[in-house]
Tab-separated table of C-alpha atoms in Angstrom:
chain	number	residue	atom	x	y	z
A	1155	MET	CA	-18.842	6.225	-38.506
A	1156	ALA	CA	-20.741	3.433	-36.271
A	1157	PHE	CA	-19.433	0.796	-38.679
A	1158	LEU	CA	-15.658	1.933	-38.267
A	1159	GLU	CA	-15.577	1.569	-34.251
A	1160	THR	CA	-16.232	-2.060	-34.180
A	1161	PRO	CA	-12.469	-2.205	-36.577
A	1162	ILE	CA	-11.177	0.304	-35.236
A	1163	THR	CA	-11.849	-0.989	-31.376
A	1164	ALA	CA	-9.912	-4.309	-32.713
A	1165	VAL	CA	-7.342	-2.403	-34.146
A	1166	LEU	CA	-6.353	-1.158	-30.223
A	1167	ALA	CA	-7.017	-4.375	-28.506
A	1168	PHE	CA	-4.636	-5.924	-30.702
A	1169	ALA	CA	-2.127	-3.331	-29.976
A	1170	SER	CA	-2.707	-2.899	-26.474
A	1171	THR	CA	-2.195	-6.348	-26.191
A	1172	ASN	CA	0.781	-7.461	-28.215
A	1173	ILE	CA	2.979	-4.471	-27.932
A	1174	ASP	CA	5.264	-6.397	-25.841
A	1175	ASP	CA	4.731	-9.977	-28.178
A	1176	LEU	CA	6.129	-7.118	-30.574
A	1177	PHE	CA	9.347	-7.487	-29.199
A	1178	VAL	CA	9.120	-11.501	-28.394
A	1179	LEU	CA	9.370	-11.131	-32.276
A	1180	MET	CA	11.929	-9.169	-33.033
A	1181	LEU	CA	14.201	-11.316	-30.571
A	1182	LEU	CA	13.122	-14.145	-33.327
A	1183	PHE	CA	13.331	-12.591	-35.920
A	1184	THR	CA	17.313	-12.754	-35.468
A	1185	GLN	CA	17.181	-16.253	-34.571
A	1186	VAL	CA	16.583	-16.348	-38.420
A	1187	SER	CA	18.463	-19.468	-40.277
A	1188	ALA	CA	18.109	-22.137	-42.737
A	1189	SER	CA	16.147	-24.247	-40.017
A	1190	PHE	CA	14.480	-21.242	-38.320
A	1191	THR	CA	12.211	-19.494	-41.205
A	1192	LYS	CA	10.665	-16.037	-41.572
A	1193	ARG	CA	7.519	-18.515	-42.339
A	1194	ASN	CA	8.236	-20.293	-38.793
A	1195	ILE	CA	7.421	-17.135	-36.796
A	1196	LEU	CA	4.577	-16.609	-39.228
A	1197	TYR	CA	2.166	-19.518	-38.669
A	1198	GLY	CA	3.717	-20.116	-35.284
A	1199	GLN	CA	2.101	-16.325	-34.437
A	1200	TYR	CA	-1.050	-16.759	-36.134
A	1201	LEU	CA	-1.207	-20.174	-33.912
A	1202	GLY	CA	-0.714	-18.420	-30.953
A	1203	ILE	CA	-3.613	-15.468	-32.449
A	1204	GLY	CA	-5.795	-17.868	-33.122
A	1205	SER	CA	-5.871	-20.756	-29.533
A	1206	LEU	CA	-6.008	-16.703	-27.326
A	1207	ILE	CA	-8.942	-16.344	-29.225
A	1208	ALA	CA	-10.645	-19.397	-29.278
A	1209	ILE	CA	-9.850	-19.259	-25.162
A	1210	SER	CA	-11.737	-16.046	-25.234
A	1211	ILE	CA	-14.696	-16.508	-27.176
A	1212	ALA	CA	-15.366	-19.953	-25.278
A	1213	GLY	CA	-14.848	-17.556	-22.041
A	1214	SER	CA	-17.228	-14.848	-23.323
A	1215	LEU	CA	-19.739	-17.463	-24.118
A	1216	ILE	CA	-20.330	-17.145	-20.204
A	1217	GLY	CA	-22.224	-14.243	-20.581
A	1218	ILE	CA	-25.469	-16.107	-21.695
A	1219	VAL	CA	-25.940	-17.021	-17.941
A	1220	ILE	CA	-23.617	-14.396	-16.661
A	1221	PRO	CA	-24.810	-10.463	-17.654
A	1222	LYS	CA	-23.051	-8.713	-19.316
A	1223	GLU	CA	-22.567	-6.154	-16.778
A	1224	TYR	CA	-20.855	-7.960	-13.659
A	1225	ILE	CA	-18.697	-9.933	-17.212
A	1226	GLY	CA	-17.509	-6.194	-17.904
A	1227	LEU	CA	-16.370	-5.702	-14.800
A	1228	LEU	CA	-13.266	-7.536	-16.227
A	1229	GLY	CA	-12.750	-4.116	-17.964
A	1230	LEU	CA	-11.398	-3.297	-14.542
A	1231	PHE	CA	-8.180	-5.162	-15.475
A	1232	PRO	CA	-6.463	-3.552	-18.496
A	1233	VAL	CA	-6.774	0.190	-16.442
A	1234	TYR	CA	-5.926	-1.352	-13.709
A	1235	LEU	CA	-2.626	-2.769	-15.597
A	1236	GLY	CA	-2.656	0.510	-17.236
A	1237	ILE	CA	-1.967	2.898	-14.411
A	1238	ARG	CA	0.548	0.080	-12.161
A	1239	LYS	CA	2.572	0.437	-15.716
A	1240	LEU	CA	2.329	4.354	-15.936
A	1241	PHE	CA	3.057	4.522	-11.903
A	1242	SER	CA	5.823	1.906	-12.334
A	1243	SER	CA	9.173	2.320	-10.881
A	1244	GLU	CA	10.863	-0.294	-13.165
A	1245	GLN	CA	10.402	2.528	-15.934
A	1246	THR	CA	13.787	2.966	-17.946
A	1247	ASP	CA	14.642	2.915	-21.684
A	1248	ASN	CA	13.607	-0.875	-22.172
A	1249	ALA	CA	10.457	-1.128	-23.367
A	1250	PRO	CA	8.757	-2.860	-19.128
A	1251	VAL	CA	6.425	-4.702	-20.805
A	1252	LEU	CA	8.907	-6.982	-21.420
A	1253	LYS	CA	11.436	-7.901	-19.772
A	1254	PRO	CA	14.415	-8.990	-22.676
A	1255	ASN	CA	17.116	-10.474	-20.331
A	1256	ASN	CA	14.229	-12.722	-18.361
A	1257	ARG	CA	12.904	-14.062	-21.709
A	1258	LEU	CA	16.296	-15.030	-23.341
A	1259	TRP	CA	16.013	-18.524	-22.002
A	1260	LEU	CA	13.285	-18.734	-24.504
A	1261	LEU	CA	15.094	-18.672	-26.966
A	1262	SER	CA	17.133	-21.479	-26.751
A	1263	TRP	CA	14.382	-23.454	-26.414
A	1264	ILE	CA	13.119	-23.539	-29.817
A	1265	ASP	CA	13.341	-24.862	-32.587
A	1266	ALA	CA	12.665	-24.864	-36.137
A	1267	SER	CA	8.737	-25.243	-35.543
A	1268	ALA	CA	6.020	-22.939	-36.050
A	1269	VAL	CA	4.357	-24.522	-32.201
A	1270	SER	CA	7.544	-22.888	-30.768
A	1271	VAL	CA	6.599	-19.639	-31.429
A	1272	ALA	CA	2.733	-20.208	-30.686
A	1273	CYS	CA	3.392	-21.924	-27.198
A	1274	ILE	CA	5.554	-18.366	-26.884
A	1275	THR	CA	2.569	-16.510	-27.579
A	1276	ILE	CA	0.440	-18.703	-25.717
A	1277	ALA	CA	2.146	-18.310	-22.907
A	1278	ASN	CA	2.071	-14.315	-22.763
A	1279	GLY	CA	-1.411	-14.370	-23.383
A	1280	ALA	CA	-3.055	-13.850	-20.147
A	1281	ASP	CA	-3.352	-10.460	-20.802
A	1282	ASN	CA	-5.015	-11.223	-24.698
A	1283	ILE	CA	-6.977	-13.154	-22.220
A	1284	GLY	CA	-8.264	-10.494	-20.017
A	1285	ILE	CA	-9.556	-8.214	-22.290
A	1286	TYR	CA	-10.893	-10.104	-24.793
A	1287	ILE	CA	-13.396	-12.229	-22.586
A	1288	PRO	CA	-15.056	-8.138	-21.652
A	1289	LEU	CA	-14.191	-7.092	-25.313
A	1290	PHE	CA	-15.872	-10.270	-27.233
A	1291	VAL	CA	-19.200	-11.246	-24.529
A	1292	ASN	CA	-20.130	-6.876	-26.146
A	1293	LEU	CA	-20.227	-7.644	-29.213
A	1294	ASN	CA	-23.055	-9.820	-32.001
A	1295	TRP	CA	-21.200	-12.278	-34.043
A	1296	CYS	CA	-21.261	-10.057	-37.076
A	1297	ASN	CA	-19.294	-7.306	-35.044
A	1298	LEU	CA	-17.482	-10.579	-33.272
A	1299	LEU	CA	-16.239	-12.023	-37.452
A	1300	LEU	CA	-15.334	-8.546	-37.873
A	1301	THR	CA	-12.607	-8.116	-35.452
A	1302	ILE	CA	-11.611	-11.501	-35.405
A	1303	ILE	CA	-10.505	-11.053	-39.221
A	1304	THR	CA	-9.477	-7.761	-37.918
A	1305	PHE	CA	-7.159	-9.488	-35.292
A	1306	LEU	CA	-6.056	-12.509	-38.514
A	1307	LEU	CA	-5.073	-9.014	-39.927
A	1308	MET	CA	-2.979	-7.427	-37.244
A	1309	VAL	CA	-1.006	-10.621	-36.552
A	1310	TYR	CA	0.449	-10.264	-40.766
A	1311	LEU	CA	1.056	-6.278	-39.752
A	1312	TRP	CA	2.187	-6.915	-36.144
A	1313	VAL	CA	4.664	-9.532	-37.934
A	1314	LYS	CA	6.686	-7.702	-40.689
A	1315	ALA	CA	6.489	-4.466	-38.564
A	1316	ALA	CA	8.203	-6.974	-35.861
A	1317	ALA	CA	10.703	-8.040	-38.850
A	1318	PHE	CA	11.082	-3.609	-40.643
A	1319	LEU	CA	11.713	-2.954	-36.597
A	1320	ILE	CA	14.292	-5.375	-36.737
A	1321	LEU	CA	16.301	-3.520	-39.398
A	1322	HIS	CA	16.349	-0.562	-38.114
A	1323	PRO	CA	17.716	0.004	-34.842
A	1324	ASN	CA	16.720	3.654	-33.889
A	1325	LEU	CA	12.962	2.643	-34.263
A	1326	LYS	CA	13.502	0.444	-32.048
A	1327	VAL	CA	14.688	2.619	-29.324
A	1328	THR	CA	12.171	5.630	-30.101
A	1329	LEU	CA	9.423	2.598	-29.555
A	1330	SER	CA	11.104	0.898	-26.274
A	1331	ARG	CA	11.220	4.811	-24.774
A	1332	TYR	CA	7.886	6.157	-25.772
A	1333	ASN	CA	6.247	2.569	-24.591
A	1334	HIS	CA	5.695	3.183	-20.536
A	1335	ILE	CA	3.258	6.086	-21.807
A	1336	LEU	CA	1.401	5.023	-24.784
A	1337	PHE	CA	1.030	0.960	-23.802
A	1338	PRO	CA	-1.370	1.929	-20.250
A	1339	VAL	CA	-2.946	4.587	-22.060
A	1340	ILE	CA	-4.129	2.304	-24.514
A	1341	LEU	CA	-4.918	0.135	-21.897
A	1342	ILE	CA	-6.751	2.507	-19.449
A	1343	GLY	CA	-8.879	3.641	-22.353
A	1344	LEU	CA	-9.944	0.267	-23.506
A	1345	GLY	CA	-10.696	-0.101	-20.505
A	1346	ILE	CA	-13.370	2.223	-19.659
A	1347	TYR	CA	-14.393	1.269	-22.779
A	1348	ILE	CA	-15.068	-1.785	-21.863
A	1349	LEU	CA	-16.972	-0.479	-18.773
A	1350	ILE	CA	-19.454	1.847	-20.857
A	1351	GLN	CA	-20.425	-0.983	-24.284
A	1352	SER	CA	-21.202	-3.445	-21.836
A	1353	GLY	CA	-23.535	-1.192	-19.059
A	1354	THR	CA	-20.456	-1.937	-16.106
A	1355	TYR	CA	-20.619	2.248	-15.726
A	1356	THR	CA	-24.310	2.536	-15.464
A	1357	MET	CA	-24.869	0.171	-12.818
A	1358	LEU	CA	-21.774	0.588	-10.392
A	1359	LEU	CA	-23.115	4.409	-10.086
A	1360	LYS	CA	-27.001	2.423	-9.512
A	1361	ILE	CA	-24.900	1.559	-6.939
A	1362	LYS	CA	-25.792	2.553	-3.119
A	1363	MET	CA	-22.536	3.583	-0.619
A	1364	PRO	CA	-23.505	2.528	2.482
């Protein structure tokens, strides 16, 4: 079971930070044509997620000089984000994570290039970096490699899922309807996991209140 802990955590981390990307991918699939192909979307997503992983690995290296208990304080970010989204007054039948009306303008700038898709993914990657850095800093090189491999597999599944969902409107509606509950709960759970694994939770308990 210990061996499964890392890939399961990686799946939850990827899913919680890329639910909004799923909707972006679905929008991109509506734009597929002779010049803008499904392969562009797949390659672009790999390039974008790969860039976010690289940035997060670089950021996690500060753990060499800063105790991981302090790095683990970043685990409060997904907890805060999850609570904010859970109690957001803007919840509607559309996914609160993604406001399609605010992002449709991006589609007019997309050409038949994987780089364009990657730029959208990276621009939408603040949550990814905020969660991946404290997650990576607690992993040894073996588990980090396993996490990255899991992420890369999830990219492929994510693109395939978007292509599937765009053909099944009922599933799209269902995902949109329950996303405002599923997404925050996963974020909060992941943040708590980071706080515990990094030792930050124990450190906070030892702080004496004035």
